[in-house]
Amino acid sequence: MRKYRSMLMSGLLAAVLLLGGCTAQTAPEETETAAAVPAENPVKEKKIFGAEMLAGTEIDALKEGKERLPTGDERSVLYFNGAELACLRNRRVFYATVPQPENGGWPEGYLSAPEGYRVVIDKTLVPDDPAVMIERGNSLMVYMIGETDYVVAEVIMTYLPVISIEIDREKDLSGALQGASFTLHDSASTNKNMRYAESRAEVKLRGGSSAGLIKKSMRIDLKDENGENRDMSFFGMRKDDDWILTAMFSDESKIRDMTGWQLWREMNSYYPDVKGSCAPETKYVEVLLNGKYQGLYMFMEKFDAKTMELEDGDVLFKATSWDVPDSAGLKKQHVRSLVYRAMEKKWPDIDTKIEGTWDGISEYIRVAYETDGNGFKAEIEDVASVENQVDYWLFNNITMAGDNTFKNAYYAVKDGLVYTLPWDLDISFGLNWNGDPATNYLYREPNCITRTYDFQAGRRSIKYLDSAKEYLKERWTELKESGVVTAERIIANAEAHWNLIHVSGAVARECERWPSVSYADDDLKYFRNIVTQRIDWLDDYIMDME
């Protein structure tokens, strides 16, 4: 009973963190999480998740004379809907991805244990409202009782998939690729084959300045048992061996990346002979690393040649800083060169036998950044898709993406023309960079509503080409009338993301895992306010252009 009271206090702490934001306390990484607050009246159901509901005295009788398995014992395994659950290193705390009920009540599904073990739940400890238990991040106490031994476990339920990564020899994550095992736990999936998927992998941390933050983003390269690349598909995304786990650490509310990518997909900018929207697919997940809970992440496709369906003769570049390289230096690069100043060639790379020339990006930089107005007007349509350049300018100005006007952008040279596409969308929708790690590098920008975010080639196209200006007005009107770019639509998308990560309990667990980090529980209100005002201001700004 003393242990249970301790769990109740932990549960109350988790609830306080959820309601009031994270505080600067040290969270234990391997302690058992809080069990759900017991209901005043025992539940009437005989079973939850197919497990027997017994009184505490009946459970004690079943345990009598049997050994309690020690912490970390590999015999401690639980399944949900037949799929093995992710667990902490202590093998006492398990994570079950469950379907979100439409009309309240307990999620559907069944718990099971290895053959010879009986799964039971103390009915006096079951909460009245499972939705509250899940949102607060509380756990359900479960007993696995065998012939000679038993396990007391906690099951944490979430509406998000869980990814578990175990680096070989339990090494820490680093900037070098390391061998690892990768396991996806998605026991609520309607695809039975994807409720549990595992693979060998190589993993490393990723990011520039964000790599210095305490919560790390990761790159994952899936491998087969022979160390060769292994393509797999998750959540209906494309088959690939390269995947990214984005920590979303700087964005306190964890909604900007997801909302920005959703908008880019919905805008479905014009690209010739390319299926889809040329945007990576994304999914919220929770992550365990080396048996420790790491928090809420965005699982996403890598932006690469597949994204733009590039072929021989096409080239993909990425700008990694604000230092715009000179066109003459770009033009001198060898076809096998991979970096010149801020410009990295991402494809073809050293693993391909295709040679990628720097001529296309050199001409683009020369025209966009080094010509006068007349020169730009005369040449830009020969080196870039003007419609795309205007679309990208428009996207930056809708999302207020101040960190993407040259840096954090991909430049695809396809069929001789440059197409620009976004990357890293956390510094958007009213946030800007201040370089201070104490604030996760970001702050709320005071003048974000009434400034322009001027991507060079887009801005100059609108300024010097009447056809581009006319296209911008037509495109803006089309996006508004179709309902894609309205304040109501963007806010609704953000609210859906916000609600999912809260009701799933992921935000409560994120706060508990990273308690020294600020969490702005008023950020959704701020988001609504600045998006509403920004769309109104942008409408006047675009339609009043002469």
Coordinates of C-alpha atoms in Angstrom, one line a residue:
M1 CA 0.0 0.0 0.0
R2 CA 2.9 2.3 0.7
K3 CA 4.2 1.8 -2.8
Y4 CA 0.8 2.5 -4.3
R5 CA 0.4 5.8 -2.4
S6 CA 3.8 6.8 -3.9
M7 CA 2.4 6.0 -7.3
L8 CA -0.6 8.1 -6.6
M9 CA 1.5 11.1 -5.7
S10 CA 3.5 10.6 -9.0
G11 CA 0.2 10.6 -10.9
L12 CA -0.9 13.9 -9.3
L13 CA 2.4 15.4 -10.2
A14 CA 2.0 14.3 -13.8
A15 CA -1.5 16.0 -13.8
V16 CA -0.1 19.2 -12.4
L17 CA 2.6 19.2 -15.1
L18 CA 0.0 18.8 -17.8
L19 CA -2.2 21.6 -16.6
G20 CA 0.5 24.1 -15.6
G21 CA 3.4 23.5 -17.9
C22 CA 6.8 21.8 -17.1
T23 CA 8.8 22.9 -14.1
A24 CA 12.5 22.7 -13.4
Q25 CA 12.5 19.4 -11.5
T26 CA 14.5 16.2 -12.1
A27 CA 12.4 13.4 -13.5
P28 CA 13.5 9.8 -12.9
E29 CA 14.1 8.0 -16.1
E30 CA 13.7 4.4 -14.9
T31 CA 11.2 4.7 -12.1
E32 CA 7.7 3.1 -12.4
T33 CA 5.1 5.6 -13.6
A34 CA 2.0 6.5 -11.7
A35 CA -0.8 4.1 -11.5
A36 CA -4.3 5.4 -12.3
V37 CA -6.3 6.9 -9.4
P38 CA -8.7 4.2 -8.2
A39 CA -12.4 4.6 -8.6
E40 CA -14.5 5.1 -5.6
N41 CA -16.7 2.2 -6.7
P42 CA -15.4 -1.1 -8.2
V43 CA -16.1 -1.4 -11.9
K44 CA -18.9 -3.7 -12.8
E45 CA -17.3 -5.1 -16.0
K46 CA -15.9 -8.6 -15.6
K47 CA -13.1 -7.9 -18.1
I48 CA -11.0 -5.0 -19.5
F49 CA -8.9 -5.8 -22.6
G50 CA -9.9 -9.4 -22.1
A51 CA -8.2 -9.5 -18.7
E52 CA -10.0 -10.9 -15.7
M53 CA -11.1 -8.3 -13.1
L54 CA -10.4 -9.6 -9.6
A55 CA -10.4 -8.2 -6.1
G56 CA -7.0 -7.6 -4.4
T57 CA -7.5 -10.5 -2.0
E58 CA -8.2 -12.8 -5.0
I59 CA -5.0 -11.7 -6.7
D60 CA -3.0 -12.1 -3.5
A61 CA -4.3 -15.7 -3.3
L62 CA -3.1 -16.3 -6.9
K63 CA 0.3 -14.9 -6.1
E64 CA 0.8 -16.9 -2.8
G65 CA 3.8 -19.1 -2.8
K66 CA 5.1 -17.8 -6.2
E67 CA 8.2 -15.9 -7.0
R68 CA 8.0 -12.3 -8.2
L69 CA 10.2 -12.0 -11.3
P70 CA 13.1 -9.6 -10.8
T71 CA 13.4 -6.3 -12.6
G72 CA 14.6 -6.7 -16.2
D73 CA 13.7 -10.3 -16.5
E74 CA 13.1 -11.1 -20.2
R75 CA 10.2 -13.4 -19.3
S76 CA 8.2 -10.2 -18.5
V77 CA 6.4 -9.6 -21.8
L78 CA 3.0 -8.3 -22.6
Y79 CA 1.0 -8.2 -25.9
F80 CA -1.8 -6.0 -27.1
N81 CA -3.9 -7.3 -30.0
G82 CA -1.3 -10.0 -30.4
A83 CA 1.6 -7.5 -30.9
E84 CA 4.5 -7.3 -28.4
L85 CA 4.5 -4.1 -26.4
A86 CA 7.4 -1.7 -26.0
C87 CA 8.8 -1.5 -22.5
L88 CA 11.3 0.3 -20.4
R89 CA 14.6 -1.5 -19.5
N90 CA 13.1 -2.5 -16.1
R91 CA 10.4 -4.6 -18.0
R92 CA 7.8 -3.3 -15.6
V93 CA 6.4 -0.4 -17.6
F94 CA 4.8 -1.1 -21.0
Y95 CA 3.4 1.1 -23.7
A96 CA 0.3 0.0 -25.5
T97 CA -0.9 1.9 -28.6
V98 CA -4.7 1.7 -28.4
P99 CA -7.5 2.9 -30.7
Q100 CA -9.2 6.2 -29.6
P101 CA -12.8 5.4 -28.7
E102 CA -15.3 7.6 -30.6
N103 CA -17.9 7.6 -27.7
G104 CA -15.8 7.3 -24.6
G105 CA -15.3 4.2 -22.5
W106 CA -12.4 1.8 -22.7
P107 CA -10.5 1.4 -26.0
E108 CA -11.1 -1.9 -27.8
G109 CA -8.4 -4.6 -27.9
Y110 CA -7.0 -7.4 -25.7
L111 CA -4.0 -7.9 -23.5
S112 CA -2.2 -11.2 -23.3
A113 CA 1.0 -12.7 -21.9
P114 CA 3.2 -15.6 -22.9
E115 CA 1.8 -19.0 -22.7
G116 CA 1.3 -20.2 -19.1
Y117 CA 0.6 -16.7 -17.7
R118 CA -2.8 -15.4 -16.7
V119 CA -3.5 -11.6 -17.1
V120 CA -5.5 -10.1 -14.3
I121 CA -6.4 -6.6 -13.1
D122 CA -7.3 -5.4 -9.6
K123 CA -10.8 -4.1 -10.2
T124 CA -10.6 -1.8 -7.2
L125 CA -7.8 0.2 -8.9
V126 CA -9.5 0.8 -12.2
P127 CA -10.5 4.4 -12.9
D128 CA -14.0 5.6 -13.7
D129 CA -12.9 7.5 -16.8
P130 CA -10.1 5.8 -18.8
A131 CA -9.8 8.9 -21.1
V132 CA -8.6 11.0 -18.1
M133 CA -6.2 8.3 -17.1
I134 CA -4.7 8.2 -20.6
E135 CA -4.5 12.0 -21.0
R136 CA -2.7 12.4 -17.6
G137 CA -0.2 9.7 -18.6
N138 CA -1.3 7.4 -15.7
S139 CA -0.9 3.7 -16.0
L140 CA -3.1 0.6 -15.5
M141 CA -1.8 -1.9 -13.0
V142 CA -1.7 -5.4 -14.5
Y143 CA -0.6 -8.8 -13.1
M144 CA 0.8 -11.6 -15.1
I145 CA 0.6 -14.8 -12.9
G146 CA 2.1 -18.1 -13.9
E147 CA 2.5 -21.5 -12.4
T148 CA 5.6 -20.6 -10.3
D149 CA 6.1 -16.9 -10.7
Y150 CA 4.3 -13.6 -11.4
V151 CA 5.0 -10.0 -12.6
V152 CA 3.4 -6.7 -11.5
A153 CA 3.4 -4.4 -14.5
E154 CA 2.1 -1.0 -15.5
V155 CA 0.5 -0.5 -18.9
I156 CA 0.6 3.1 -20.2
M157 CA -1.9 3.6 -23.0
T158 CA -1.4 6.0 -25.9
Y159 CA -3.1 6.8 -29.2
L160 CA 0.3 7.1 -30.9
P161 CA 2.6 4.5 -32.3
V162 CA 5.7 3.7 -30.2
I163 CA 9.2 3.3 -31.7
S164 CA 11.9 1.5 -29.7
I165 CA 15.6 1.9 -30.6
E166 CA 18.3 -0.2 -28.9
I167 CA 21.9 0.9 -29.8
D168 CA 24.3 -2.0 -29.8
R169 CA 26.1 -2.4 -26.5
E170 CA 23.8 0.3 -25.1
K171 CA 26.0 3.1 -26.4
D172 CA 24.9 6.7 -26.3
L173 CA 23.5 8.4 -29.4
S174 CA 26.3 10.2 -31.3
G175 CA 27.1 12.0 -34.5
A176 CA 28.4 8.7 -36.0
L177 CA 26.2 5.9 -37.4
Q178 CA 26.0 3.1 -34.9
G179 CA 24.4 -0.3 -35.2
A180 CA 21.0 -0.7 -33.5
S181 CA 17.8 -2.5 -33.5
F182 CA 14.6 -0.7 -34.6
T183 CA 11.1 -1.8 -33.6
L184 CA 7.8 -0.2 -34.4
H185 CA 5.0 -1.0 -32.0
D186 CA 1.6 0.0 -33.4
S187 CA -0.8 -2.4 -31.7
A188 CA -3.9 -0.3 -32.7
S189 CA -3.1 -0.6 -36.5
T190 CA -5.8 -2.1 -38.6
N191 CA -3.0 -3.6 -40.6
K192 CA -2.1 -6.7 -38.6
N193 CA 1.3 -7.0 -40.3
M194 CA 2.3 -3.5 -39.1
R195 CA 1.3 -3.9 -35.4
Y196 CA 4.9 -5.0 -34.8
A197 CA 7.8 -4.5 -37.2
E198 CA 11.5 -4.8 -36.4
S199 CA 14.7 -4.4 -38.3
R200 CA 18.4 -3.9 -37.9
A201 CA 19.4 -0.3 -38.4
E202 CA 22.1 2.3 -38.1
V203 CA 21.3 5.4 -36.1
K204 CA 22.9 8.8 -35.5
L205 CA 21.9 12.2 -34.2
R206 CA 20.9 14.8 -36.7
G207 CA 20.5 18.6 -36.9
G208 CA 22.7 21.7 -36.8
S209 CA 22.2 23.9 -33.8
S210 CA 19.4 21.6 -32.5
A211 CA 22.0 18.9 -32.1
G212 CA 23.2 20.9 -29.0
L213 CA 19.8 20.6 -27.3
I214 CA 19.2 18.0 -24.7
K215 CA 16.5 16.1 -26.7
K216 CA 18.0 14.9 -29.9
S217 CA 16.6 14.3 -33.4
M218 CA 17.7 11.1 -35.1
R219 CA 18.5 9.7 -38.5
I220 CA 17.6 6.0 -39.0
D221 CA 19.0 3.8 -41.8
L222 CA 17.3 0.4 -41.9
K223 CA 19.5 -2.6 -42.7
D224 CA 19.0 -6.3 -43.3
E225 CA 20.9 -8.9 -41.4
N226 CA 23.8 -8.6 -44.0
G227 CA 24.1 -4.9 -43.5
E228 CA 22.5 -4.0 -46.8
N229 CA 19.8 -1.2 -47.1
R230 CA 16.3 -2.5 -46.3
D231 CA 13.3 -0.7 -47.6
M232 CA 10.2 -0.8 -45.4
S233 CA 6.9 1.2 -45.4
F234 CA 5.3 2.6 -42.3
F235 CA 1.9 4.2 -41.8
G236 CA 1.1 4.1 -45.5
M237 CA 4.2 6.0 -46.4
R238 CA 6.6 5.1 -49.2
K239 CA 9.0 2.2 -48.9
D240 CA 12.4 3.4 -47.9
D241 CA 15.4 2.6 -45.8
D242 CA 16.1 6.2 -44.6
W243 CA 13.8 7.8 -42.0
I244 CA 14.0 10.7 -39.6
L245 CA 12.8 11.2 -36.0
T246 CA 12.4 15.0 -35.4
A247 CA 12.5 16.0 -31.7
M248 CA 10.4 19.2 -32.2
F249 CA 12.2 20.4 -29.1
S250 CA 12.3 24.1 -29.8
D251 CA 8.6 24.4 -30.6
E252 CA 7.0 24.2 -27.1
S253 CA 3.6 23.2 -28.4
K254 CA 4.9 20.6 -30.9
I255 CA 2.3 21.6 -33.6
R256 CA 4.2 23.8 -36.0
D257 CA 6.2 21.2 -38.0
M258 CA 3.1 19.1 -38.5
T259 CA 0.9 22.0 -39.4
G260 CA 3.4 23.4 -41.8
W261 CA 4.0 20.2 -43.7
Q262 CA 0.3 19.5 -43.8
L263 CA -0.2 23.0 -45.4
W264 CA 2.6 22.4 -48.0
R265 CA 1.0 19.1 -49.0
E266 CA -2.5 20.7 -49.3
M267 CA -1.1 23.5 -51.4
N268 CA 0.2 20.8 -53.8
S269 CA 2.4 23.2 -55.6
Y270 CA 3.0 22.7 -59.3
Y271 CA 5.8 20.3 -60.3
P272 CA 5.9 18.7 -63.7
D273 CA 5.6 14.9 -63.9
V274 CA 5.7 14.4 -60.1
K275 CA 3.0 12.5 -58.3
G276 CA 1.8 13.9 -55.0
S277 CA 2.8 17.2 -53.3
C278 CA 6.6 16.9 -53.1
A279 CA 6.4 17.0 -49.3
P280 CA 7.5 14.3 -46.8
E281 CA 4.8 12.4 -45.0
T282 CA 4.8 12.8 -41.2
K283 CA 3.4 11.0 -38.2
Y284 CA 3.5 11.7 -34.4
V285 CA 5.2 8.9 -32.5
E286 CA 6.6 8.3 -29.0
V287 CA 10.2 7.0 -28.7
L288 CA 12.1 4.8 -26.4
L289 CA 15.9 4.8 -26.7
N290 CA 18.0 2.1 -25.0
G291 CA 15.1 1.3 -22.7
K292 CA 14.5 4.9 -21.6
Y293 CA 11.5 7.1 -22.6
Q294 CA 12.7 9.9 -24.9
G295 CA 9.4 11.7 -25.6
L296 CA 7.2 12.9 -28.4
Y297 CA 8.7 12.9 -31.9
M298 CA 7.7 13.5 -35.5
F299 CA 8.5 10.4 -37.7
M300 CA 9.0 11.5 -41.3
E301 CA 10.3 10.5 -44.7
K302 CA 13.7 11.8 -45.7
F303 CA 13.7 14.6 -48.3
D304 CA 15.6 13.1 -51.2
A305 CA 15.6 12.2 -54.9
K306 CA 12.4 10.1 -54.4
T307 CA 10.5 13.1 -53.1
M308 CA 10.9 14.9 -56.4
E309 CA 11.2 11.8 -58.5
L310 CA 14.6 12.9 -59.8
E311 CA 16.2 11.1 -62.7
D312 CA 19.6 11.1 -64.5
G313 CA 20.6 14.7 -65.2
D314 CA 18.6 16.1 -62.2
V315 CA 20.4 17.3 -59.0
L316 CA 19.2 18.0 -55.5
F317 CA 20.9 20.7 -53.3
K318 CA 20.3 21.9 -49.7
A319 CA 21.2 25.3 -48.2
T320 CA 22.6 24.9 -44.7
S321 CA 23.4 28.5 -43.7
W322 CA 22.6 32.0 -44.7
D323 CA 25.9 32.4 -46.5
V324 CA 24.7 32.6 -50.1
P325 CA 27.6 31.1 -52.2
D326 CA 28.9 32.9 -55.3
S327 CA 27.8 31.5 -58.6
A328 CA 31.4 31.5 -60.0
G329 CA 32.6 29.2 -57.1
L330 CA 29.6 26.9 -57.6
K331 CA 30.3 26.6 -61.3
K332 CA 33.9 25.5 -60.7
Q333 CA 32.8 22.5 -58.6
H334 CA 33.6 19.0 -59.9
V335 CA 30.6 16.8 -60.7
R336 CA 31.6 14.6 -57.7
S337 CA 31.9 17.5 -55.3
L338 CA 29.4 17.5 -52.5
V339 CA 29.8 20.8 -50.7
Y340 CA 30.6 24.4 -51.6
R341 CA 30.1 26.9 -48.7
A342 CA 26.5 26.8 -47.7
M343 CA 25.3 24.6 -50.5
E344 CA 25.3 20.8 -50.1
K345 CA 24.7 18.4 -53.0
K346 CA 22.3 15.8 -51.6
W347 CA 21.8 13.8 -54.8
P348 CA 23.6 12.3 -56.6
D349 CA 25.8 11.3 -53.7
I350 CA 28.9 9.2 -53.2
D351 CA 26.7 6.0 -53.2
T352 CA 25.4 6.6 -56.7
K353 CA 27.2 6.2 -60.0
I354 CA 25.4 9.2 -61.5
E355 CA 27.3 12.5 -61.8
G356 CA 25.6 15.6 -60.8
T357 CA 26.6 18.9 -62.3
W358 CA 26.6 22.2 -60.4
D359 CA 25.7 24.3 -63.4
G360 CA 22.0 24.5 -62.7
I361 CA 22.4 25.8 -59.1
S362 CA 25.2 28.1 -60.2
E363 CA 23.0 29.8 -62.9
Y364 CA 20.1 30.0 -60.4
I365 CA 22.2 31.8 -57.8
R366 CA 23.7 34.1 -60.4
V367 CA 20.3 35.2 -61.7
A368 CA 18.4 35.3 -58.4
Y369 CA 21.2 37.0 -56.3
E370 CA 23.7 38.7 -58.6
T371 CA 21.8 40.3 -61.5
D372 CA 20.1 43.7 -61.6
G373 CA 16.3 43.9 -62.2
N374 CA 16.5 43.8 -66.0
G375 CA 18.9 40.9 -66.0
F376 CA 16.6 39.0 -63.5
K377 CA 13.5 39.7 -65.6
A378 CA 15.2 38.5 -68.8
E379 CA 16.7 35.2 -67.4
I380 CA 14.8 33.9 -64.4
E381 CA 12.3 31.8 -66.5
D382 CA 15.3 30.1 -68.1
V383 CA 16.7 28.8 -64.8
A384 CA 13.8 28.3 -62.5
S385 CA 10.1 27.5 -62.3
V386 CA 8.6 30.9 -61.6
E387 CA 5.3 29.4 -60.4
N388 CA 7.2 27.4 -57.9
Q389 CA 9.3 30.3 -56.7
V390 CA 6.1 32.3 -56.2
D391 CA 4.4 29.4 -54.4
Y392 CA 7.4 29.0 -52.1
W393 CA 7.4 32.8 -51.3
L394 CA 3.7 32.5 -50.6
F395 CA 4.1 29.5 -48.3
N396 CA 6.9 31.2 -46.4
N397 CA 4.6 34.2 -45.9
I398 CA 1.6 32.2 -44.8
T399 CA 3.6 30.2 -42.3
M400 CA 5.8 33.2 -41.3
A401 CA 8.8 30.9 -41.8
G402 CA 11.7 33.3 -41.3
D403 CA 14.3 30.5 -41.1
N404 CA 13.5 29.2 -44.6
T405 CA 14.0 32.2 -46.9
F406 CA 17.4 30.7 -48.2
K407 CA 18.6 28.4 -45.5
N408 CA 16.6 25.3 -44.6
A409 CA 15.4 24.9 -48.2
Y410 CA 16.0 22.3 -50.8
Y411 CA 16.8 23.3 -54.4
A412 CA 15.9 20.6 -57.0
V413 CA 17.3 21.1 -60.5
K414 CA 14.8 19.1 -62.5
D415 CA 14.7 19.1 -66.3
G416 CA 17.0 22.1 -66.2
L417 CA 14.8 24.3 -63.9
V418 CA 15.2 24.9 -60.1
Y419 CA 12.3 24.1 -57.8
T420 CA 12.6 25.3 -54.1
L421 CA 11.0 23.3 -51.3
P422 CA 11.0 23.8 -47.5
W423 CA 12.7 22.0 -44.7
D424 CA 12.6 22.3 -40.8
L425 CA 9.4 24.2 -40.1
D426 CA 9.7 24.7 -36.3
I427 CA 10.6 28.4 -36.6
S428 CA 7.3 29.4 -38.0
F429 CA 3.8 30.7 -37.2
G430 CA 5.0 33.5 -35.0
L431 CA 8.3 32.2 -33.7
N432 CA 11.7 33.4 -34.6
W433 CA 15.3 32.6 -33.8
N434 CA 17.3 34.2 -30.9
G435 CA 20.2 31.8 -30.5
D436 CA 19.6 31.4 -26.8
P437 CA 19.6 27.7 -25.6
A438 CA 17.7 28.8 -22.4
T439 CA 14.7 29.5 -24.6
N440 CA 15.3 26.5 -27.0
Y441 CA 16.7 29.1 -29.4
L442 CA 13.2 30.6 -30.1
Y443 CA 11.0 33.5 -29.1
R444 CA 7.7 35.0 -30.1
E445 CA 8.3 37.6 -32.7
P446 CA 6.5 40.9 -32.0
N447 CA 6.1 42.1 -35.7
C448 CA 5.4 38.7 -37.3
I449 CA 1.9 39.7 -38.4
T450 CA 2.9 42.7 -40.6
R451 CA 6.3 41.8 -42.1
T452 CA 7.2 40.0 -45.3
Y453 CA 9.3 36.9 -45.3
D454 CA 11.2 37.5 -48.6
F455 CA 12.6 34.5 -50.3
Q456 CA 14.7 36.2 -52.9
A457 CA 13.7 34.6 -56.2
G458 CA 10.0 34.7 -55.3
R459 CA 10.1 38.3 -54.2
R460 CA 12.0 39.4 -57.3
S461 CA 9.7 37.4 -59.6
I462 CA 6.7 39.2 -58.1
K463 CA 8.5 42.6 -58.4
Y464 CA 9.8 42.3 -61.9
L465 CA 7.4 40.0 -63.8
D466 CA 3.8 41.1 -64.2
S467 CA 2.9 37.5 -65.0
A468 CA 4.3 36.4 -61.7
K469 CA 2.4 39.0 -59.8
E470 CA -0.8 38.0 -61.6
Y471 CA -0.1 34.4 -60.9
L472 CA 0.3 35.2 -57.2
K473 CA -3.1 36.9 -57.0
E474 CA -4.8 34.1 -58.9
R475 CA -3.1 31.4 -56.7
W476 CA -4.0 33.2 -53.5
T477 CA -7.6 33.5 -54.6
E478 CA -7.7 29.8 -55.6
L479 CA -6.2 28.6 -52.3
K480 CA -8.7 30.8 -50.3
E481 CA -11.7 29.7 -52.3
S482 CA -10.8 26.0 -52.1
G483 CA -10.5 26.4 -48.3
V484 CA -6.9 25.4 -48.2
V485 CA -5.5 28.7 -47.0
T486 CA -7.9 30.2 -44.6
A487 CA -7.3 31.0 -41.0
E488 CA -10.1 28.6 -40.0
R489 CA -8.5 25.7 -41.9
I490 CA -5.0 26.2 -40.7
I491 CA -6.2 26.7 -37.1
A492 CA -8.4 23.5 -37.3
N493 CA -5.4 21.5 -38.5
A494 CA -3.2 22.8 -35.6
E495 CA -6.0 22.1 -33.1
A496 CA -6.3 18.6 -34.3
H497 CA -2.6 18.0 -33.8
W498 CA -2.7 19.7 -30.4
N499 CA -5.7 17.6 -29.3
L500 CA -4.1 14.3 -30.4
I501 CA -0.9 14.8 -28.5
H502 CA -2.7 15.9 -25.4
V503 CA -5.5 13.3 -25.2
S504 CA -2.9 10.6 -25.9
G505 CA -1.0 11.5 -22.8
A506 CA 2.2 12.3 -24.9
V507 CA 2.4 15.9 -23.7
A508 CA 2.2 14.8 -20.0
R509 CA 5.0 12.3 -20.6
E510 CA 7.0 14.8 -22.6
C511 CA 6.8 17.3 -19.6
E512 CA 7.8 14.6 -17.2
R513 CA 10.7 13.4 -19.3
W514 CA 12.0 17.0 -19.9
P515 CA 10.9 18.9 -16.8
S516 CA 13.5 21.7 -17.1
V517 CA 12.1 22.8 -20.4
S518 CA 9.4 25.5 -20.7
Y519 CA 6.0 24.4 -22.1
A520 CA 3.7 27.2 -23.2
D521 CA 0.2 26.0 -22.4
D522 CA -1.2 29.2 -24.0
D523 CA 0.6 28.6 -27.3
L524 CA -2.5 27.4 -29.1
K525 CA -4.3 30.6 -28.2
Y526 CA -1.2 32.6 -29.5
F527 CA -1.2 30.5 -32.7
R528 CA -4.9 31.1 -33.3
N529 CA -4.4 34.9 -32.8
I530 CA -1.4 35.4 -35.0
V531 CA -2.7 33.2 -37.8
T532 CA -6.1 34.9 -37.9
Q533 CA -4.4 38.4 -38.1
R534 CA -1.7 37.2 -40.5
I535 CA -4.1 35.9 -43.1
D536 CA -6.2 39.1 -43.0
W537 CA -3.1 41.2 -43.4
L538 CA -1.6 39.0 -46.1
D539 CA -4.9 39.2 -48.1
D540 CA -4.8 43.0 -48.2
Y541 CA -1.0 42.9 -49.0
I542 CA -1.4 40.6 -51.9
M543 CA -4.6 41.9 -53.5
D544 CA -3.4 45.6 -53.2
M545 CA -0.2 44.9 -55.2
E546 CA 0.2 47.1 -58.2

